[in-house]
XYZ file of C-alpha atoms in Angstrom:
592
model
C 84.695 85.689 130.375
C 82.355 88.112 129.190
C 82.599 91.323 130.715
C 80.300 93.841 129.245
C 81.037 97.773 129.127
C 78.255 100.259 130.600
C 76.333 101.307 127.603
C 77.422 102.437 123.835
C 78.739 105.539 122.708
C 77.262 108.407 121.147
C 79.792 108.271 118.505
C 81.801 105.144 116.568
C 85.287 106.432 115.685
C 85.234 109.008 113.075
C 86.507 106.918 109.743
C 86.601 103.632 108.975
C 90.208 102.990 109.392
C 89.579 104.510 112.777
C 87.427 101.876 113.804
C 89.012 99.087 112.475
C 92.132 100.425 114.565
C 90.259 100.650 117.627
C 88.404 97.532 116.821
C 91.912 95.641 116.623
C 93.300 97.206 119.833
C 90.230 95.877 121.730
C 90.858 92.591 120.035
C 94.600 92.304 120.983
C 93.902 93.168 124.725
C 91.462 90.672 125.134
C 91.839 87.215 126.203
C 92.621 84.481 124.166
C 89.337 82.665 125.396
C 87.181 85.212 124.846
C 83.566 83.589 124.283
C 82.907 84.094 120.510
C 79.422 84.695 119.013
C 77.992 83.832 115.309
C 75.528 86.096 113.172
C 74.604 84.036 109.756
C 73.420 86.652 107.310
C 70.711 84.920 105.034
C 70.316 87.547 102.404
C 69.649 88.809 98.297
C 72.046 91.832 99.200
C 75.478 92.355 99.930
C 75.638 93.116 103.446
C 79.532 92.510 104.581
C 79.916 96.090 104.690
C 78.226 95.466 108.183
C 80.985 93.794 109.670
C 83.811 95.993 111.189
C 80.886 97.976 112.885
C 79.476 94.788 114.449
C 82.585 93.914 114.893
C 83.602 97.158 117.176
C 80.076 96.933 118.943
C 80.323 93.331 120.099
C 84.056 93.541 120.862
C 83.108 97.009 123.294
C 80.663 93.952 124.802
C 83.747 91.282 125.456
C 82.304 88.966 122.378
C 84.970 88.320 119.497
C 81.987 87.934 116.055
C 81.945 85.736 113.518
C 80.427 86.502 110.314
C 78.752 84.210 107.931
C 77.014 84.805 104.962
C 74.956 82.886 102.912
C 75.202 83.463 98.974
C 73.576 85.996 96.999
C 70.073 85.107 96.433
C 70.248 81.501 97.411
C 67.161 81.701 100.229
C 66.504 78.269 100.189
C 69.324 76.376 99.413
C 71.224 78.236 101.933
C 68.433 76.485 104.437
C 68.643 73.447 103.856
C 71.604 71.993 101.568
C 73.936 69.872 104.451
C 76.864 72.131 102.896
C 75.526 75.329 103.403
C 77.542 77.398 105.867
C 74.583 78.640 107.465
C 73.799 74.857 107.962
C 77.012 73.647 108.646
C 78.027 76.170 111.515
C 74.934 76.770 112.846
C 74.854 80.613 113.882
C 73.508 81.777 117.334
C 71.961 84.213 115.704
C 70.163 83.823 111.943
C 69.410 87.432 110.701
C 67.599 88.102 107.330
C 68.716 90.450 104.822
C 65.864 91.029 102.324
C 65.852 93.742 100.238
C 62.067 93.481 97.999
C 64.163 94.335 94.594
C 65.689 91.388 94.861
C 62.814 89.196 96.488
C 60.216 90.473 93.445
C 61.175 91.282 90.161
C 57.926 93.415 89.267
C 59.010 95.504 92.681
C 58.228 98.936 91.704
C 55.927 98.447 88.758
C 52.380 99.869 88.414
C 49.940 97.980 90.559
C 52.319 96.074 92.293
C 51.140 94.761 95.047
C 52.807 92.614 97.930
C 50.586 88.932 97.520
C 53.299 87.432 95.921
C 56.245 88.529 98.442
C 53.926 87.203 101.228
C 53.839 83.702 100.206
C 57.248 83.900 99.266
C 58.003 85.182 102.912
C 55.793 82.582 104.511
C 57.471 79.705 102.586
C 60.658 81.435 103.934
C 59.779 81.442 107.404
C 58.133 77.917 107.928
C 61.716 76.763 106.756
C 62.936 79.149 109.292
C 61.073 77.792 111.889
C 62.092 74.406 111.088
C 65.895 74.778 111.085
C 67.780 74.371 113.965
C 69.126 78.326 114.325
C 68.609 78.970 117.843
C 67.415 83.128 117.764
C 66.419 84.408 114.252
C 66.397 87.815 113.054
C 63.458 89.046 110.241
C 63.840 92.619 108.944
C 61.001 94.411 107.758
C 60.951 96.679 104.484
C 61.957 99.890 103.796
C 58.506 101.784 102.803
C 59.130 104.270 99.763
C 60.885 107.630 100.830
C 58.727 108.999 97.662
C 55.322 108.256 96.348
C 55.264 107.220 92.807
C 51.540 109.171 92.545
C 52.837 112.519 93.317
C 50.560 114.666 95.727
C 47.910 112.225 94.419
C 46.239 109.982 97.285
C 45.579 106.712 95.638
C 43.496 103.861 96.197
C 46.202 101.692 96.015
C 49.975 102.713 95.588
C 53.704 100.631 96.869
C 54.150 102.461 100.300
C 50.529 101.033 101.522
C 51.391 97.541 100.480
C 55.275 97.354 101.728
C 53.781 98.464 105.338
C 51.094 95.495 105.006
C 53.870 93.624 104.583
C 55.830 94.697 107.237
C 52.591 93.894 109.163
C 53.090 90.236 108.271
C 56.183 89.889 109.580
C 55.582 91.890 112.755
C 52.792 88.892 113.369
C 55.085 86.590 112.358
C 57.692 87.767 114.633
C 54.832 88.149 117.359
C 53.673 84.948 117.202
C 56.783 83.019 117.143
C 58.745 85.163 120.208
C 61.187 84.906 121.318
C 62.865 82.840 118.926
C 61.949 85.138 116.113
C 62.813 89.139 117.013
C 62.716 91.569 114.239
C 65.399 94.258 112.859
C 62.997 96.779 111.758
C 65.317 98.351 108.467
C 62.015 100.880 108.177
C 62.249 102.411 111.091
C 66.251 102.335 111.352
C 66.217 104.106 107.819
C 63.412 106.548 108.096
C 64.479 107.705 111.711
C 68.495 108.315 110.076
C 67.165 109.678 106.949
C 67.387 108.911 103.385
C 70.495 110.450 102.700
C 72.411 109.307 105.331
C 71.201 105.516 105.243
C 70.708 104.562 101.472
C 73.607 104.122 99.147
C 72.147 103.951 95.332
C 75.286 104.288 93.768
C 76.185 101.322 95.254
C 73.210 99.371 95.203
C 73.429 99.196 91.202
C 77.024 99.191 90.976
C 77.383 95.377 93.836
C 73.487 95.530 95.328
C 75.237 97.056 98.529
C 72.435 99.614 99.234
C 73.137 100.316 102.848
C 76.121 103.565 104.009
C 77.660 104.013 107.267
C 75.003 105.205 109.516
C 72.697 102.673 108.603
C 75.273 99.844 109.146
C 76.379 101.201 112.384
C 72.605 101.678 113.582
C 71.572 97.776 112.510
C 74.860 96.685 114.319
C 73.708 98.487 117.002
C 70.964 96.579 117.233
C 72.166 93.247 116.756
C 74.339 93.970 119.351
C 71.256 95.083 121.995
C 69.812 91.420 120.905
C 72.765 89.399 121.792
C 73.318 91.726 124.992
C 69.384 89.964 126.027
C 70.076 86.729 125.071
C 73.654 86.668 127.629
C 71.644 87.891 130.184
C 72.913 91.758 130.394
C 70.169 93.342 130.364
C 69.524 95.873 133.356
C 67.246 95.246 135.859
C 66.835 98.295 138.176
C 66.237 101.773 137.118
C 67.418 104.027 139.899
C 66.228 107.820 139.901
C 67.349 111.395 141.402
C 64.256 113.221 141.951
C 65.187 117.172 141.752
C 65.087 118.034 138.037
C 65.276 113.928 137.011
C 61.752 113.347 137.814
C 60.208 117.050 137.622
C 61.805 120.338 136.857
C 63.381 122.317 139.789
C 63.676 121.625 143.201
C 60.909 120.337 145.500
C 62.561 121.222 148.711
C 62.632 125.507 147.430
C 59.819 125.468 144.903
C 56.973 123.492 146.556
C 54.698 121.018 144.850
C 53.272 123.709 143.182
C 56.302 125.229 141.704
C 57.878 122.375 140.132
C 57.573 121.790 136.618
C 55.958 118.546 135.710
C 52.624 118.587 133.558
C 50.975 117.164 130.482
C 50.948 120.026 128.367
C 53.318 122.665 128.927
C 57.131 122.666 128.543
C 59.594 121.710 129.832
C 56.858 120.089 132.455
C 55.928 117.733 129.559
C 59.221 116.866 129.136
C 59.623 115.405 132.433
C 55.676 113.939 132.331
C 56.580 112.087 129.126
C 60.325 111.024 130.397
C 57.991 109.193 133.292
C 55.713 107.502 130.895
C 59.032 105.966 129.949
C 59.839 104.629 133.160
C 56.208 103.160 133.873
C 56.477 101.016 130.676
C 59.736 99.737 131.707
C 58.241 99.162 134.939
C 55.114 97.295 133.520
C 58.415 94.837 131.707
C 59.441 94.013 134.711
C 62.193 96.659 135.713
C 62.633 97.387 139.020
C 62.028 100.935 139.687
C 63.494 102.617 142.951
C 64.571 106.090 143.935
C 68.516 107.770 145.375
C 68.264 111.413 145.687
C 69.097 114.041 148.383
C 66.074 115.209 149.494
C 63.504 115.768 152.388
C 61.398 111.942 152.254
C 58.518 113.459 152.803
C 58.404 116.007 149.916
C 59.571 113.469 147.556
C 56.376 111.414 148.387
C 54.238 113.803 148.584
C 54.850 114.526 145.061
C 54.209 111.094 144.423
C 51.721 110.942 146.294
C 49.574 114.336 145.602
C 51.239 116.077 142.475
C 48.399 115.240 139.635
C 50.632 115.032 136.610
C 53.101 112.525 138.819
C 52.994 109.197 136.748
C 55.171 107.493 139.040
C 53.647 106.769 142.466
C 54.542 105.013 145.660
C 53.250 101.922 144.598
C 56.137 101.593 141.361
C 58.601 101.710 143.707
C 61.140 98.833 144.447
C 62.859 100.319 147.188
C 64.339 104.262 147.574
C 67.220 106.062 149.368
C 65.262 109.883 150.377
C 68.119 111.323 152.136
C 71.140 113.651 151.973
C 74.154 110.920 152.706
C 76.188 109.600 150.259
C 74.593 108.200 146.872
C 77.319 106.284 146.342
C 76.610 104.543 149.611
C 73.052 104.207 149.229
C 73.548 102.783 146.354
C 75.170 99.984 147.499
C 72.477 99.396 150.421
C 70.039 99.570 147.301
C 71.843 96.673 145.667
C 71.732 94.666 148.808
C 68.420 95.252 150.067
C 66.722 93.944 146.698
C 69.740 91.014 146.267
C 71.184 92.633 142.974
C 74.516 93.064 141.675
C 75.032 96.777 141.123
C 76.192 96.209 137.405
C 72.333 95.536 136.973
C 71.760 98.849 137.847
C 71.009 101.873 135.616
C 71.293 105.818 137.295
C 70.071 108.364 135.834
C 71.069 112.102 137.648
C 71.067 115.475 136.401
C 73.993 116.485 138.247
C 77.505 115.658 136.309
C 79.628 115.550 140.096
C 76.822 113.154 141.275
C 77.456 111.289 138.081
C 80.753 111.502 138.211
C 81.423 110.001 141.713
C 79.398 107.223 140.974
C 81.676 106.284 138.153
C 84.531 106.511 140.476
C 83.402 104.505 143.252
C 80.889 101.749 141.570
C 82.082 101.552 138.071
C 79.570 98.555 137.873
C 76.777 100.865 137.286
C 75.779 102.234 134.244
C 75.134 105.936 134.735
C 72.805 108.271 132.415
C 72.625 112.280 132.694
C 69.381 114.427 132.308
C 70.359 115.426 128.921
C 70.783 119.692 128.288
C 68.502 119.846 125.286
C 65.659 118.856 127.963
C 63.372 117.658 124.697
C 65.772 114.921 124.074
C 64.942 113.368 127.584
C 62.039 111.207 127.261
C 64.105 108.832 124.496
C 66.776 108.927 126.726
C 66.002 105.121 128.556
C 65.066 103.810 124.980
C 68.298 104.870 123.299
C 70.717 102.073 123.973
C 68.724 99.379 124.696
C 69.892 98.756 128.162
C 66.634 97.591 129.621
C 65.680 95.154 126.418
C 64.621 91.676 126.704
C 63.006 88.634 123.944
C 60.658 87.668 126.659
C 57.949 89.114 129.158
C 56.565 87.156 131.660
C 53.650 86.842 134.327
C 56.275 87.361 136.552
C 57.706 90.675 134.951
C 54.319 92.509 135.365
C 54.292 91.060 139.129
C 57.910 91.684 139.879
C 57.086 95.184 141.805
C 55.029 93.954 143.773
C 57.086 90.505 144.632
C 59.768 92.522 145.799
C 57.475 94.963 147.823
C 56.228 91.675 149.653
C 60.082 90.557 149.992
C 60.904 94.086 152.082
C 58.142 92.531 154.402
C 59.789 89.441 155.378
C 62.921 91.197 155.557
C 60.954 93.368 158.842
C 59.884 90.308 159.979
C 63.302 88.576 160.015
C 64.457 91.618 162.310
C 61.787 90.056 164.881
C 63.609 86.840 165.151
C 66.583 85.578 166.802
C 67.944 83.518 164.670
C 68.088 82.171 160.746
C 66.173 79.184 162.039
C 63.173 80.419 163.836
C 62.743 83.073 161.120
C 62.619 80.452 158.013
C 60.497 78.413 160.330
C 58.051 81.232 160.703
C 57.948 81.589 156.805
C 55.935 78.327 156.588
C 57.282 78.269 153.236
C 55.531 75.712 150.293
C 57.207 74.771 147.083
C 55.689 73.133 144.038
C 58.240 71.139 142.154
C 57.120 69.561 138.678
C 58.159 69.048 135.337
C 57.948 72.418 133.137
C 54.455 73.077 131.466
C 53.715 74.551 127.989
C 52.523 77.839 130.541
C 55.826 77.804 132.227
C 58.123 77.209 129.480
C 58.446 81.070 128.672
C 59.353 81.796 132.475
C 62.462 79.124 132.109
C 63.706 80.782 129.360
C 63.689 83.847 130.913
C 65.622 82.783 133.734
C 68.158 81.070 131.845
C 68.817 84.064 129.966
C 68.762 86.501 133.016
C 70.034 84.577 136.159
C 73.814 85.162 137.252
C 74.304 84.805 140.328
C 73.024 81.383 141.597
C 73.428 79.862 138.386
C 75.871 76.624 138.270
C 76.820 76.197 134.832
C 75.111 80.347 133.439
C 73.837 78.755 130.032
C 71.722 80.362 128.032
C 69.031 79.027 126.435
C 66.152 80.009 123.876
C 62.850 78.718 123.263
C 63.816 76.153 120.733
C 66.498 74.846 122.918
C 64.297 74.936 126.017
C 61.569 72.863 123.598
C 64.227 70.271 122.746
C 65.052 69.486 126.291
C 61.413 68.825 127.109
C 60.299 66.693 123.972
C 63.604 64.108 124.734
C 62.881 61.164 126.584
C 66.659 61.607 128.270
C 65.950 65.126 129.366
C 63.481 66.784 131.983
C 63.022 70.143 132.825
C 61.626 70.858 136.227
C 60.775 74.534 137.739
C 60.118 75.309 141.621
C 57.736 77.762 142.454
C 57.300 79.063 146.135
C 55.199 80.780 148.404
C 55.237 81.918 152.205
C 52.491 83.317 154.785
C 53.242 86.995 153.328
C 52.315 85.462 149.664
C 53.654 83.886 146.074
C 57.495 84.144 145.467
C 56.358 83.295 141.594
C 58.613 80.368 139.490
C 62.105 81.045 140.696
C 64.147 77.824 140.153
C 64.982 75.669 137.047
C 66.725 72.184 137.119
C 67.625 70.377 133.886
C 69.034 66.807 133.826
C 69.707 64.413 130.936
C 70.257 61.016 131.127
C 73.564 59.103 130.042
C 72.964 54.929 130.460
C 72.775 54.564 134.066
C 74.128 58.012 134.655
C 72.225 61.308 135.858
C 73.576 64.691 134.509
C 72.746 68.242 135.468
C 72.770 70.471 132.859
C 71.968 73.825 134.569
C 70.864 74.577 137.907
C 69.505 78.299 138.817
C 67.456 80.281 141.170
C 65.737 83.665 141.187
C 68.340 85.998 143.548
C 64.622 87.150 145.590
C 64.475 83.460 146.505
C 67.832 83.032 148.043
C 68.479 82.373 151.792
C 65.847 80.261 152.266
C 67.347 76.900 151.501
C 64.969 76.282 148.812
C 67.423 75.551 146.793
C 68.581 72.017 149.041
C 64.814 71.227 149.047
C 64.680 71.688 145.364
C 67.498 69.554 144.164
C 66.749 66.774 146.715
C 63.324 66.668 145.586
C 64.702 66.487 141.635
C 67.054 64.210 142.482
C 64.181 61.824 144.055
C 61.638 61.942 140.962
C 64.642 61.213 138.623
C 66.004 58.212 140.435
C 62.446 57.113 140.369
C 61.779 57.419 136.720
C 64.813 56.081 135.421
C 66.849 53.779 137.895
C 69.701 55.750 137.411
C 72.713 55.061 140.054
C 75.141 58.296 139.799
C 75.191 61.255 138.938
C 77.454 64.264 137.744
C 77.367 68.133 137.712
C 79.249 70.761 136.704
C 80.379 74.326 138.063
C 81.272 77.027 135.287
C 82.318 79.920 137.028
C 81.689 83.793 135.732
C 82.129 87.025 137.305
C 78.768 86.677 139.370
C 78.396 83.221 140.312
C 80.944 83.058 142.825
C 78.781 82.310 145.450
C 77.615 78.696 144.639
C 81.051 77.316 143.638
C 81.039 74.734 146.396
C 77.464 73.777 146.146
C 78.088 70.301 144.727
C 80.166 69.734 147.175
C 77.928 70.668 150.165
C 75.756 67.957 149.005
C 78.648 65.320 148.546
C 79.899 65.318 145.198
C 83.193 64.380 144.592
C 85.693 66.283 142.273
C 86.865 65.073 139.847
C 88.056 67.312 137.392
C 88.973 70.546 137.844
C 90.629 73.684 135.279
C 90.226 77.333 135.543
C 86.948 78.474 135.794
C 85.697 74.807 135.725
C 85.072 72.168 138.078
C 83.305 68.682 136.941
C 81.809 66.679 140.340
C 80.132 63.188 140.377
C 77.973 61.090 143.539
C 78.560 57.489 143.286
C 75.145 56.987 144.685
C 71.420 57.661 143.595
C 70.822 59.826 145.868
C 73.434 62.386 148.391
C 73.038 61.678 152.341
C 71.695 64.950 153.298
C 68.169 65.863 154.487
C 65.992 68.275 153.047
C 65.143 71.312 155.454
C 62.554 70.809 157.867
C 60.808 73.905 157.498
C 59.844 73.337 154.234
C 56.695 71.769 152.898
C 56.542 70.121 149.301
C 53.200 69.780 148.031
C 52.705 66.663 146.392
C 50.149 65.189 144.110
């Protein structure tokens, strides 16, 4: 099972023996079934340096690595020969390792310039795109730390061509997301510093060019991309107010006193910490507010303050009040249908902080950091919050939940389940996955938990395959209600075997839950299947996680009978086309 820990450290162990230690304690006390994960280093450099740090970072994450590299300098080959270990164990995660020394022998010399590397990179990456790695990894190049023209500004010189080429493969990696991400070495090696990253002795002596920092920093990373691609990425930023969101305290200081602007500090320090929050928001994080405070002042800084980012409008859901946070918390959690280890909470007071950690270990918690001018980095340091994909439905998500906290008055208003659902008058569109929608399903694969039958996780390419076989369909459900759109919130995938149905993976957005939509959905699957190909049975499985508790029995609700069952895995099959259960009543399914 994977059980991820709440964020990284601010330190790795001190040495290297010291983390190889630590490394093999966490490896001994974890189970013998631990899920393991594969990075395939295609690369001109040596690069296994890399390993007990990834190592250390993905076992902190419950994942046991496995490294493998292709040979030095053997791009191609490595791609395509049937022997190749890159081809032959087919990594869930390709990453490059190009270092422009090696990729162009007149690197360096006077007017060189980068037309030759391109087409060498775009011959690279077509083969990329063509294998049958599931996520790849492209780095960019490290841009000069030194001009080779002095203080002279020339027309042409190495630094301006490496960064156009680093602009190719940003496009590249643009235009082909989410299979294709990007490990950007530049950044990584200018932000740690030349001394601390590059290792020249070593680079002539084995072509090793890379010291500890650097190695821990891209492991880092690799580590943030596998964290998205699970589905651990955070979903809900929750916020103290008093010194979190502004400088001092509303309640003593007044609007007026509090120290939030866009010029002076530490008010800018705070203003830019929020411009950090609105683009998480505009990703599709859930923004919401727990802090001990009057309501009413909170909002009207919200509300009224003019260098207030953050308004009303961003918010999710908040807890304005002076009980418990640890308890409002958890009524945060259930009000927006989210398990609390999605949650993120950020506080500038360590006993706040510290209770949380004591009572709902779940949730990752962040403190206002001293050195205030550190703060507005702080949601970008550990990649908590980072995702492949974006969605239409990430830049509506605010609002979609807003609308949910509306039904959820109007459900007070009725007597029972049944009357309320009924006054919903709740539509679904059910229909094989379009080219438009396909990004949305991979999202969801890679992000649902809870109702989630079998949790796999799926990218682009995978997604892709399943839609271009003739014994596989995709189909998405997308809902709506009198108070609006619910957005795409359900995936089915089946594949056929002879005269046999199976389901792959079965899921469903946690806002579209109690509804029954989910009954309505997999009827109306089941249906269109049995039409199209005369099948006669069907099976399904149940793999069970931490989070997915909840639908264990759904197979059997609709009369599937086990028959196999092992820890955390139950097989089911219907010896019919279709299950003898109705679909709800109260729910209309437009078809064509």
């Amino acid at each position: 099972m994977f059980t991820a820990v709440s964020s990284f450290p601010a330190d790795i162990p001190p040495t290297l023996s010291d983390l190889i230690s630590t490394s093999d304690t966490m490896d001994a006390a974890m189970s013998s079934t631990a899920p393991a994960y594969r990075f395939g280093f295609l690369r001109n450099v040596t690069l296994e340096g890399i390993e007990p740090y990834l190592r250390y970072h993905m076992l902190r994450m419950g994942l046991r690595p496995e490294l493998i590299f292709g040979g030095y300098g053997s791009i191609r080959q490595d791609l395509i020969l049937p022997d190749s270990p890159l081809v032959k164990y087919c990594p869930d995660l390709l990453v490059t390792a190009f270092m422009l020394e090696e990729l162009d022998p007149h690197y360096g010399l006077p007017g060189w310039n980068a037309s030759h590397c391109r087409e060498e990179l775009s011959t690279i990456f077509d083969a990329l795109a063509a294998s049958d790695a599931p996520t790849i990894s492209l780095n960019t190049f490290i841009v000069p730390f030194r001009s080779e023209t002095g203080t002279l500004i020339a027309a042409q010189d190495i630094a301006s061509e490496v960064i156009r080429l680093n602009d190719f493969v940003r496009t590249f990696v643009r235009e082909h997301s989410p299979r294709f991400c990007i490990m950007d070495w530049d950044r990584l090696a200018h932000r740690i510093g030349e001394a601390e990253a590059m290792d020249y002795r070593y680079w002539y002596i084995s072509k090793a060019p890379f010291k500890r920092s650097f190695l821990d920093a891209l492991a880092r990373e690799l580590t943030k991309v596998v964290l998205a691609l699970k589905g651990h990425t955070k979903k809900c930023l929750v916020l103290d107010c008093d010194n979190t969101l502004w400088g001092g305290v509303v309640g003593e200081d007044g609007i007026e006193g509090i120290h939030l602007d866009g010029h002076d500090y530490p008010g800018r320090a705070y203003y830019d910490f929020q411009k950090t929050v609105l683009q998480l928001a505009e990703r599709g994080v859930l923004i919401t507010l727990c802090s001990k405070n009057n309501e009413q002042d909170v909002l009207d800084v919200l509300d009224k303050h003019p260098w207030s980012l953050l308004k009303r409008n961003h918010l999710s859901g908040f807890r304005i009040n002076w009980d418990d946070k640890a308890a409002n918390l958890v009524e945060l959690a259930k009000e927006l249908n989210l398990g609390l280890d999605a949650f993120v909470f950020v506080d500038d007071n360590r006993r706040e902080l510290e209770l949380i950690r004591q009572v709902l270990p779940q949730v990752t918690t962040l403190q206002v950091p001293d050195r205030l001018y550190e703060y507005p980095a702080l949601l970008q340091r550990d990649g908590l919050f980072d995702t492949l994909i974006t969605s239409q439905e990430d830049k509506l998500r605010t609002s979609l939940y807003q609308t949910e906290a509306q039904r959820k008055a109007e459900r007070n208003q009725h007597p029972d389940l049944e009357n309320y659902l009924l006054s919903l008058q709740l539509v679904v569109n059910i229909q094989v996955a379009t080219d438009r929608e396909a990004m949305r399903v991979v999202q969801l694969t890679q992000k649902t938990n809870q109702f989630n039958l079998t949790t796999r996780r799926y990218s682009d390419h995978d997604i892709a395959r399943f839609r271009s076989s003739k014994d596989a369909c995709v189909y998405t459900l997308s809902a709506s209600d009198r108070f609006g759109s619910l957005g795409l919130v359900g995936v089915f995938i089946v594949q056929r075997r002879q005269e046999t149905a199976v389901v792959d993976s079965l899921l469903m957005s946690c806002r579209a839950l109690g509804r029954r939509l989910e009954i309505a959905f997999v009827l109306e699957c089941m249906r269109r299947v049995v039409a199209d190909w005369g099948i006669l049975a069907w099976e399904a499985e149940y793999l069970s996680t931490a989070k997915n508790s909840q639908v264990a029995d759904f197979w059997s609700t609709l009369g599937f009978a086990l028959l196999e069952q092992a820890e955390g895995y139950r097989r089911y099959r219907l010896k019919a086309a279709m299950p003898e259960i109705d679909p709800p009543s109260f729910i209309h399914i437009e078809r064509e």
